[in-house]
Short mmCIF file of C-alpha atoms and ligand atoms in Angstrom, two decimals:
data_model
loop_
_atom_site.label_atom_id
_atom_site.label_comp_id
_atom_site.label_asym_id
_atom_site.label_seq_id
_atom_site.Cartn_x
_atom_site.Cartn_y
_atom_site.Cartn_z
CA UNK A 7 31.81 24.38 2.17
CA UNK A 8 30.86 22.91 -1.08
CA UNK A 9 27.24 23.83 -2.38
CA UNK A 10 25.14 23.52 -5.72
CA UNK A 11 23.41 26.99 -5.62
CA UNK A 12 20.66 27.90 -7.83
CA UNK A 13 20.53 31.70 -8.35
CA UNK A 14 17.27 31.69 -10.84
CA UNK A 15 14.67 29.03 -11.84
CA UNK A 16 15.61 27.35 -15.26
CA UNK A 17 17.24 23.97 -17.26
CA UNK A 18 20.05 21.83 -15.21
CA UNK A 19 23.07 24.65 -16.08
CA UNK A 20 21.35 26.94 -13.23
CA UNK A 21 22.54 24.44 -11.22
CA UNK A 22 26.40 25.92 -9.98
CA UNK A 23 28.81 24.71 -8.05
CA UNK A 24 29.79 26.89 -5.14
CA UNK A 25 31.87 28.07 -2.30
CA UNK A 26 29.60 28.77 0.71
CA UNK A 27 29.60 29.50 4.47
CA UNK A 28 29.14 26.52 6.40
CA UNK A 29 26.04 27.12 8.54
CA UNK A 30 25.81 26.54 12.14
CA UNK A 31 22.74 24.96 13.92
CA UNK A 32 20.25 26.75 16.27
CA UNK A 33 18.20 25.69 18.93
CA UNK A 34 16.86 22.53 17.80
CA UNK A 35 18.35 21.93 14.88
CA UNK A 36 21.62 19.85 13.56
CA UNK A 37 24.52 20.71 11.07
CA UNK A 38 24.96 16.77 9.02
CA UNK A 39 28.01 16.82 7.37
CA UNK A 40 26.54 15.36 4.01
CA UNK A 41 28.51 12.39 2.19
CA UNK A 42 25.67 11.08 -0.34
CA UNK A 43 22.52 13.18 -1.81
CA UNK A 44 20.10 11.63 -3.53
CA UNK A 45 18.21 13.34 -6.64
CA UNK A 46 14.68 13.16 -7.11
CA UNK A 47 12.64 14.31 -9.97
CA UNK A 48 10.97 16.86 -7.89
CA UNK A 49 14.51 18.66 -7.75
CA UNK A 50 14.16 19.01 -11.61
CA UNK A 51 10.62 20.44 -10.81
CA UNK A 52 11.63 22.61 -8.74
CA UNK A 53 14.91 23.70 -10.42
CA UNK A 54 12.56 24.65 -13.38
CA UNK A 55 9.89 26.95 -11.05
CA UNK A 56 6.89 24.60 -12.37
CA UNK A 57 6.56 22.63 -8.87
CA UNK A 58 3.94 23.71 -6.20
CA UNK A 59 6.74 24.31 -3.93
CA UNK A 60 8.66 27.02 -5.48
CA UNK A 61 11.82 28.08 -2.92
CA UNK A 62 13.09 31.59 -2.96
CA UNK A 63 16.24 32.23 -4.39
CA UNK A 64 18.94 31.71 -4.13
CA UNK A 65 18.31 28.06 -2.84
CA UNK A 66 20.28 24.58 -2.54
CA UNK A 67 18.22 21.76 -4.06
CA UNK A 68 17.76 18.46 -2.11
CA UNK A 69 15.30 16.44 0.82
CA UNK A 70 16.98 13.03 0.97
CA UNK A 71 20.85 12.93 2.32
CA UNK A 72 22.99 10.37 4.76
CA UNK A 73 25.78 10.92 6.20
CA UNK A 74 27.46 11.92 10.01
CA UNK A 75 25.90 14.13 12.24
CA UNK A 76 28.93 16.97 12.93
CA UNK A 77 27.28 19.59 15.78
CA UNK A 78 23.84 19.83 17.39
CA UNK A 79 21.94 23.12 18.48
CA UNK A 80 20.69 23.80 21.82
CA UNK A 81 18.28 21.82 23.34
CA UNK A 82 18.60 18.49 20.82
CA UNK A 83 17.92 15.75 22.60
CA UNK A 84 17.59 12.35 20.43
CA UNK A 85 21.07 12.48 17.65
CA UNK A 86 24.30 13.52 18.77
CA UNK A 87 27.75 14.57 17.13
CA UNK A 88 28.91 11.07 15.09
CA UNK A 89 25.54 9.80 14.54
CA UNK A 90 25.32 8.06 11.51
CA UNK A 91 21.40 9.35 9.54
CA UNK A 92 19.75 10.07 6.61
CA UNK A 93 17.60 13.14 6.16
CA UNK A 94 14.07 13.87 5.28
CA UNK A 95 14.25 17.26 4.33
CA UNK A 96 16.29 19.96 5.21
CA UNK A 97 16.42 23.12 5.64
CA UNK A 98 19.14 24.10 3.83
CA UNK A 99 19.72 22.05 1.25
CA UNK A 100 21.40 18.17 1.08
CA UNK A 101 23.03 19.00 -2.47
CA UNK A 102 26.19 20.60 -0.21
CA UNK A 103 29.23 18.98 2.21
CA UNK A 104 27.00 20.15 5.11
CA UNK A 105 23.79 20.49 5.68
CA UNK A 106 21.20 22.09 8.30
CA UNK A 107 17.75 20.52 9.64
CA UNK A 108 15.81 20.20 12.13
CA UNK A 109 16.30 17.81 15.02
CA UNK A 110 12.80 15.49 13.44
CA UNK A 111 13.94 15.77 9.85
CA UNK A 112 17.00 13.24 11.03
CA UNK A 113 16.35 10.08 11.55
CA UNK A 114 18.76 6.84 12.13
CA UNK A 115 20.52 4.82 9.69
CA UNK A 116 21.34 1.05 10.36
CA UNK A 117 25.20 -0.11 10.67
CA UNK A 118 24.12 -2.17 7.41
CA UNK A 119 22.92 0.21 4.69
CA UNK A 120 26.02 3.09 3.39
CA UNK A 121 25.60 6.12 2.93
CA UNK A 122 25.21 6.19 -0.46
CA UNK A 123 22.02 3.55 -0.13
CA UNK A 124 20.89 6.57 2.95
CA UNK A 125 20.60 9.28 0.28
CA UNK A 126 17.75 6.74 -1.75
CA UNK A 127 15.84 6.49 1.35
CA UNK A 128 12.91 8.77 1.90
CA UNK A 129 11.87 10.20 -0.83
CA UNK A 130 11.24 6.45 -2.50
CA UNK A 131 10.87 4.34 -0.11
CA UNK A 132 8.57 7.03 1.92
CA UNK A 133 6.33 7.38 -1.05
CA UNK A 134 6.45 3.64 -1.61
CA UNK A 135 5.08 2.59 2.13
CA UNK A 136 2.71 5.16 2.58
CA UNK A 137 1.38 3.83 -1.25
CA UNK A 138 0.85 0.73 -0.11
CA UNK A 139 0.38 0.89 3.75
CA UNK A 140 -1.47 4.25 4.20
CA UNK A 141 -2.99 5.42 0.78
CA UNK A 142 -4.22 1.57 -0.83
CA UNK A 143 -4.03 0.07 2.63
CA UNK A 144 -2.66 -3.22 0.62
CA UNK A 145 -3.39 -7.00 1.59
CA UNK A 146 -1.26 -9.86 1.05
CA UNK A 147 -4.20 -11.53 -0.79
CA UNK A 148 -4.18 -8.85 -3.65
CA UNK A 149 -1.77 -8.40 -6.43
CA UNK A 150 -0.14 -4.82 -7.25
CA UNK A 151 1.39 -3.38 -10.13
CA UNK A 152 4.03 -1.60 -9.72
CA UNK A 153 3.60 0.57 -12.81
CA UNK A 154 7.50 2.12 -13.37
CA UNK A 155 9.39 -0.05 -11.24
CA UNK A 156 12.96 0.41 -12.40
CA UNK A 157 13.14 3.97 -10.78
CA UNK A 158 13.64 5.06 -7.26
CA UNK A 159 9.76 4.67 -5.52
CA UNK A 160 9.52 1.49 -8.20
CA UNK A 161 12.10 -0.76 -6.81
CA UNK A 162 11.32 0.71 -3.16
CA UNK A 163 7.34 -0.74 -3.47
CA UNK A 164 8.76 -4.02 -5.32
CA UNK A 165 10.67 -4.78 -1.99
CA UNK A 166 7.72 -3.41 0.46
CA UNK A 167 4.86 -5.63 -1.62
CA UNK A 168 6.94 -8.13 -1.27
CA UNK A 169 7.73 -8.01 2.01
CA UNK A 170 4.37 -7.53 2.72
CA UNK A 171 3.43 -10.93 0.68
CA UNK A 172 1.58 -9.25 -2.29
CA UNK A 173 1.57 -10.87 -5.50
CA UNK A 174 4.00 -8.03 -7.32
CA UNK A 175 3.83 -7.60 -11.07
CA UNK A 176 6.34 -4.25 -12.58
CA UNK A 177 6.88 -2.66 -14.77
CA UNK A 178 10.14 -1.28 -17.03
CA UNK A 179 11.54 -0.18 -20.22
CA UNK A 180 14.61 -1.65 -21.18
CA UNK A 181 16.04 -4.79 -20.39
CA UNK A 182 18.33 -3.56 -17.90
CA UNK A 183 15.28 -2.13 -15.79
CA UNK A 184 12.97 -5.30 -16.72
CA UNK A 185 15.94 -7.68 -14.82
CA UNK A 186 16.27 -5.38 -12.43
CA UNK A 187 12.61 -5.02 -11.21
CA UNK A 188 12.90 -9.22 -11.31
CA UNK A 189 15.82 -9.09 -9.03
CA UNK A 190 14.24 -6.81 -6.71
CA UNK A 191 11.19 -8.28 -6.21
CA UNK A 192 8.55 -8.38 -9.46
CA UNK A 193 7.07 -12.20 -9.82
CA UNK A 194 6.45 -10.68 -13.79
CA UNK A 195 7.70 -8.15 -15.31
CA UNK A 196 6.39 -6.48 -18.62
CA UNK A 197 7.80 -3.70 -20.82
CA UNK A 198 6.27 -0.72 -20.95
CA UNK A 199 7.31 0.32 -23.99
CA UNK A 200 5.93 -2.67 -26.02
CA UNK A 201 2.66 -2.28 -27.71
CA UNK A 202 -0.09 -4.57 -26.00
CA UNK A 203 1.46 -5.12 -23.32
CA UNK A 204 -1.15 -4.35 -21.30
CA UNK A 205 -3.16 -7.56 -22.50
CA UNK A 206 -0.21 -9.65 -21.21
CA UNK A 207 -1.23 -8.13 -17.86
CA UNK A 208 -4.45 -8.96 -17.68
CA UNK A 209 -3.42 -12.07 -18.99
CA UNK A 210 -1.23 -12.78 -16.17
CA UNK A 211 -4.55 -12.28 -13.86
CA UNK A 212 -6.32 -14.47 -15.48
CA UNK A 213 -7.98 -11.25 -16.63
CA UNK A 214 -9.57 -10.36 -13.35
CA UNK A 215 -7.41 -7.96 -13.29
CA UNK A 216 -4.95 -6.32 -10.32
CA UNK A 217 -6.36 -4.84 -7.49
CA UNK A 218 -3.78 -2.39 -6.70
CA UNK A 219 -1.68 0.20 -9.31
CA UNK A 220 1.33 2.08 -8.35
CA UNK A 221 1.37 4.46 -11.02
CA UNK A 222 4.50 6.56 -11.79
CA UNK A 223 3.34 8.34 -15.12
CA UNK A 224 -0.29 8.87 -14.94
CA UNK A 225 -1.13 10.92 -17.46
CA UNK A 226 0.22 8.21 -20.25
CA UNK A 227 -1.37 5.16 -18.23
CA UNK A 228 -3.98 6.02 -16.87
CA UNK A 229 -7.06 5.37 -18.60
CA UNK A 230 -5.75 2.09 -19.39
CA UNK A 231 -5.18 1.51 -15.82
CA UNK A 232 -8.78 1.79 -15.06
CA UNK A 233 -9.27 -0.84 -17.68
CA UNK A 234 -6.87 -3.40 -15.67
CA UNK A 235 -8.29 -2.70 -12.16
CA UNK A 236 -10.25 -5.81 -10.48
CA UNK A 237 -13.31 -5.37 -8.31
CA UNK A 238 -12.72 -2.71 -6.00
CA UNK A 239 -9.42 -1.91 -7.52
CA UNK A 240 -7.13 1.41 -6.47
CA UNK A 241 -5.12 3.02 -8.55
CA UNK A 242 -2.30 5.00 -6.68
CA UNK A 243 -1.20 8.16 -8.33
CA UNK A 244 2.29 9.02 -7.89
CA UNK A 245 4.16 10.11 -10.43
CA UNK A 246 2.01 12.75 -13.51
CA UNK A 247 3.54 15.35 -15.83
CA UNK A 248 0.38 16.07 -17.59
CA UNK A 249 -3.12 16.18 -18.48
CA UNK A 250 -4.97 12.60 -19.05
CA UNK A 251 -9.30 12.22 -20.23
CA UNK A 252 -10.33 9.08 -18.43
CA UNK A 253 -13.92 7.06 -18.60
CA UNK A 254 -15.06 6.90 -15.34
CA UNK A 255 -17.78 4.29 -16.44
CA UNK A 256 -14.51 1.74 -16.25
CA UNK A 257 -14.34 3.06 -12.62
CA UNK A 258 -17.94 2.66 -12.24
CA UNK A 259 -18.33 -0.97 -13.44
CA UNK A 260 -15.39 -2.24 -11.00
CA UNK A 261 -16.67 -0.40 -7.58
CA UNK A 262 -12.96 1.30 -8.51
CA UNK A 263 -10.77 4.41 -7.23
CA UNK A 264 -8.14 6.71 -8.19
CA UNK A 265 -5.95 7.89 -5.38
CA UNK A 266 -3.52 10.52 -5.20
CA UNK A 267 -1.07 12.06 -2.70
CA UNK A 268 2.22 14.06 -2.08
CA UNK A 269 4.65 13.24 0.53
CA UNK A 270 4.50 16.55 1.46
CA UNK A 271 1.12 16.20 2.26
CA UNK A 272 1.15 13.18 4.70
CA UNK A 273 0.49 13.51 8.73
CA UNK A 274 3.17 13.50 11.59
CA UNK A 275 1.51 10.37 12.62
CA UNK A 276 1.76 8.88 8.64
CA UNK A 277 5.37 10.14 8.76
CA UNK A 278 6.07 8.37 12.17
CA UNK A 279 5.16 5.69 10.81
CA UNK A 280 6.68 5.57 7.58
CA UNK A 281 10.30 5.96 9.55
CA UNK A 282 9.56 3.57 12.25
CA UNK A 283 8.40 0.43 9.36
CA UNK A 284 12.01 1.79 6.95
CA UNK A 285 14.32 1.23 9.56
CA UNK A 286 12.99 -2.22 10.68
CA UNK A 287 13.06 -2.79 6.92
CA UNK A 288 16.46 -1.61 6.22
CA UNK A 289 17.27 -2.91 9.64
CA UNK A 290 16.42 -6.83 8.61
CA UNK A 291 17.62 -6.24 5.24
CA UNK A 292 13.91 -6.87 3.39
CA UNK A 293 14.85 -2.94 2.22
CA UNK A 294 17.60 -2.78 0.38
CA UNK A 295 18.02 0.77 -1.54
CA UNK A 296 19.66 0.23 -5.21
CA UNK A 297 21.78 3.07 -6.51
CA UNK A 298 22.83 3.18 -9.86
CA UNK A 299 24.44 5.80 -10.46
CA UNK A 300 26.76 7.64 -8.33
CA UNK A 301 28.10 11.50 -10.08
CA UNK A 302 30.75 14.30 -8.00
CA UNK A 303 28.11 16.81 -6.60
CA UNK A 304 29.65 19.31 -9.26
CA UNK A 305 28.04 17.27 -11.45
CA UNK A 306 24.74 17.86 -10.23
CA UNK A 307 23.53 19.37 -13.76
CA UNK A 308 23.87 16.04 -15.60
CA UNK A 309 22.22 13.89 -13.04
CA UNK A 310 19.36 16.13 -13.24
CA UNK A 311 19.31 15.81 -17.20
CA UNK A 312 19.38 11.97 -16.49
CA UNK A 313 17.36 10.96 -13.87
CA UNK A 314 14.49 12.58 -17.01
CA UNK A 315 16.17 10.06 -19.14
CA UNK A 316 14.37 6.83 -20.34
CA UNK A 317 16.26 3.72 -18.36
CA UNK A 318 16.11 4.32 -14.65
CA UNK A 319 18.51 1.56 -12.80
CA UNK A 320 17.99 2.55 -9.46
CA UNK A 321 19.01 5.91 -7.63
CA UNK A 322 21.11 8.42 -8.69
CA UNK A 323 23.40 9.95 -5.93
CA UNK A 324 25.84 12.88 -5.27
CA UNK A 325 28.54 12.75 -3.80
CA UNK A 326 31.05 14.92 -2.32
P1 LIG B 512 12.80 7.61 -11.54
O1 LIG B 512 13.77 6.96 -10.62
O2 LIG B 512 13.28 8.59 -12.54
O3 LIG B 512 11.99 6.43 -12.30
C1 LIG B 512 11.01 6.71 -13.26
C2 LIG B 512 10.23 5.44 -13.52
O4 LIG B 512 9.15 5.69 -14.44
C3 LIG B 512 11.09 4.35 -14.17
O5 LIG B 512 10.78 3.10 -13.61
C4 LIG B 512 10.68 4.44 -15.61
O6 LIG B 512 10.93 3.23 -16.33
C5 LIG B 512 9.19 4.67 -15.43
N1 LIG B 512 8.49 4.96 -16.66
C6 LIG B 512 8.94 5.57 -17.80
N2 LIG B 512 7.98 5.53 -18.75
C7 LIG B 512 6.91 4.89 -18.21
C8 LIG B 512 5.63 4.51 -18.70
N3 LIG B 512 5.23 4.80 -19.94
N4 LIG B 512 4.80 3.84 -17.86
C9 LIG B 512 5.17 3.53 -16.60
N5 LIG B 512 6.36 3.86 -16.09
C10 LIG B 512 7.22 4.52 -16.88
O7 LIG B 512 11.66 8.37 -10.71
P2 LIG B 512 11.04 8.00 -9.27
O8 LIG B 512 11.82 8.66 -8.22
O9 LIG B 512 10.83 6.53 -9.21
O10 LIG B 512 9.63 8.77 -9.36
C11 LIG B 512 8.63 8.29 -10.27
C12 LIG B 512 7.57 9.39 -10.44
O11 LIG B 512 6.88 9.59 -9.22
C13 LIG B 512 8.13 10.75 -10.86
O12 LIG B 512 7.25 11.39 -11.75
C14 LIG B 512 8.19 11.51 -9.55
O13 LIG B 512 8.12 12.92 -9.74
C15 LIG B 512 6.96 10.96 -8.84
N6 LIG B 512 7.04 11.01 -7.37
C16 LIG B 512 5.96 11.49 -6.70
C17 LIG B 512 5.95 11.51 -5.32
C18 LIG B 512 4.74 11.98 -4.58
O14 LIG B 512 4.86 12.46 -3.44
N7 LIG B 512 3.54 11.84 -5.15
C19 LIG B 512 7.08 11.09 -4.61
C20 LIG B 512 8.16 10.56 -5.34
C21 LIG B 512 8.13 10.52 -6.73
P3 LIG B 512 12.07 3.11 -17.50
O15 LIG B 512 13.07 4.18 -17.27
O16 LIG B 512 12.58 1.72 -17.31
O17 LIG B 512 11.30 3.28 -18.78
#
């Protein structure tokens, strides 16, 4: 089979394009034969041997794939051969044609959402529900601000809030992103790149500020963030590539919090969860994954130089 290998931690040309033997599943697990991929920035993380998870070598990058199941190992009780799924995690790799995981890493995909839509499942739209369900524990009497929400986990917590009747403010940095974060689900949308526009949040409030922050790039936004928190305000840390000096006096004088989680981190009973509330989503169509991009696995190398890229439009997916 087809496979992006990585033979030694480094920039997007590590990533190669290779012949491989297809593997064949054990006791409990499941060979998927792999028609979408999804890229996350963690793969570029991890490609580059800064990410707490570092694999050993050589490795095939990639958590999130949909596609058919082809064989199942002894003892698998709940998928069988022709299943349609989508993966959350594997274990060896969803950037190939076929990929092995364990029986619970697979997990149905409704008749309405393709497979490309499958591979922009769990990594965003897990991080997004737990977010709001699990980590801020949201209410439909609060308003959140989906801080980056023209990317992946953005446009998958504009279409949760919503669903769960938040007030949903987002934001993006081109005009592209701003409409699409409308389209999806934002009542108001503001550009991140503009000077001030943080005032034109608050502003929006009524400047009582939001009681719930998504935040994708904490360590650019967030001691503002503090400063745009309401009484007993949460900010949600998802997304940081660096350090940030706060003033926790801002924190102080709203009762406030800073949250933080991985998805790697959750519970089996968080992660039950998260799969049984995505497939009624996806199921009723409130969930509906966006993918903007779609690349030939072989090129796996530029995706990963773009999903760093300023202008996120959705998911980018691989296909082979
Ligand atoms: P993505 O698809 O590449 O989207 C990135 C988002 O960040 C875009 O909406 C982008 O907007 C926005 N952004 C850029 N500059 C910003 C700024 N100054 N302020 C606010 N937002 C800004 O990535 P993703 O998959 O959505 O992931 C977002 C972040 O969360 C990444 O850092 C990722 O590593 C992290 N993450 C963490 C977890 C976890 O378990 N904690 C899980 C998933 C993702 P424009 O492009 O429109 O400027």
């Amino acid at each position: 089979m087809k496979a992006i290998r990585v033979h030694e931690f480094g920039g997007p040309e590590v990533l190669r394009f290779e012949e491989v033997p297809t593997p064949k599943p054990a006791a409990g697990e499941v060979l998927v034969r792999i028609n979408a991929a999804g890229v996350n920035p963690y793969d570029t993380y991890m490609r580059a041997g800064t990410y707490a998870l570092k694999p050993s070598l050589p490795y095939t990058p990639g958590s999130d794939g949909a596609g058919v199941i082809e064989a199942v190992g002894e003892g698998v009780k709940n998928v069988k051969r022709g299943d349609r799924v989508y993966t959350a995690r594997t274990l060896t790799g969803a950037y190939a044609e076929y990929a092995l995981a364990l029986e619970e890493q697979v997990h149905p995909l409704p008749t309405n959402v393709d497979f490309n839509q499958g591979a922009g499942i769990w990594v965003p739209y897990g991080t997004a529900y737990h977010a709001l369900h699990h980590s801020a524990k949201a209410h439909a009497s609060e308003t959140v601000l989906v801080h980056g929400a023209s990317g992946g986990v953005g446009i998958a917590a504009l279409q949760i809030a919503r669903a769960m009747g938040l007030k949903v403010l987002g934001t993006a940095g081109t005009p592209k992103g701003l409409e699409l974060a409308k389209q999806q689900g934002a009542n108001q949308v503001f550009d991140h790149r503009k000077t001030g526009y943080q005032e034109e949040i608050l502003q929006a409030t009524d400047h009582r500020g939001v009681g719930i922050i998504l935040e994708m790039l904490a360590n650019v936004n967030l001691p503002y963030d503090t400063k745009l928190l309401a009484n007993n305000g949460r900010v949600i840390v998802i997304g940081s590539r660096g350090e940030v000096t706060i003033n926790p006096r801002e924190l102080m004088a709203r009762r406030a919090s800073i949250r933080a989680f991985t998805l790697w981190g959750i519970t089996a009973a968080e992660e039950a969860d998260i799969h049984a509330g995505l497939f009624a989503g996806l199921e009723n169509g409130t969930l509906r994954p966006i993918v903007g991009k779609v690349l030939p696995l072989a090129e796996a190398a530029r995706a990963h130089k773009e999903i760093l890229e300023p202008g996120s439009a959705g998911k980018i997916v691989l296909v082979c």
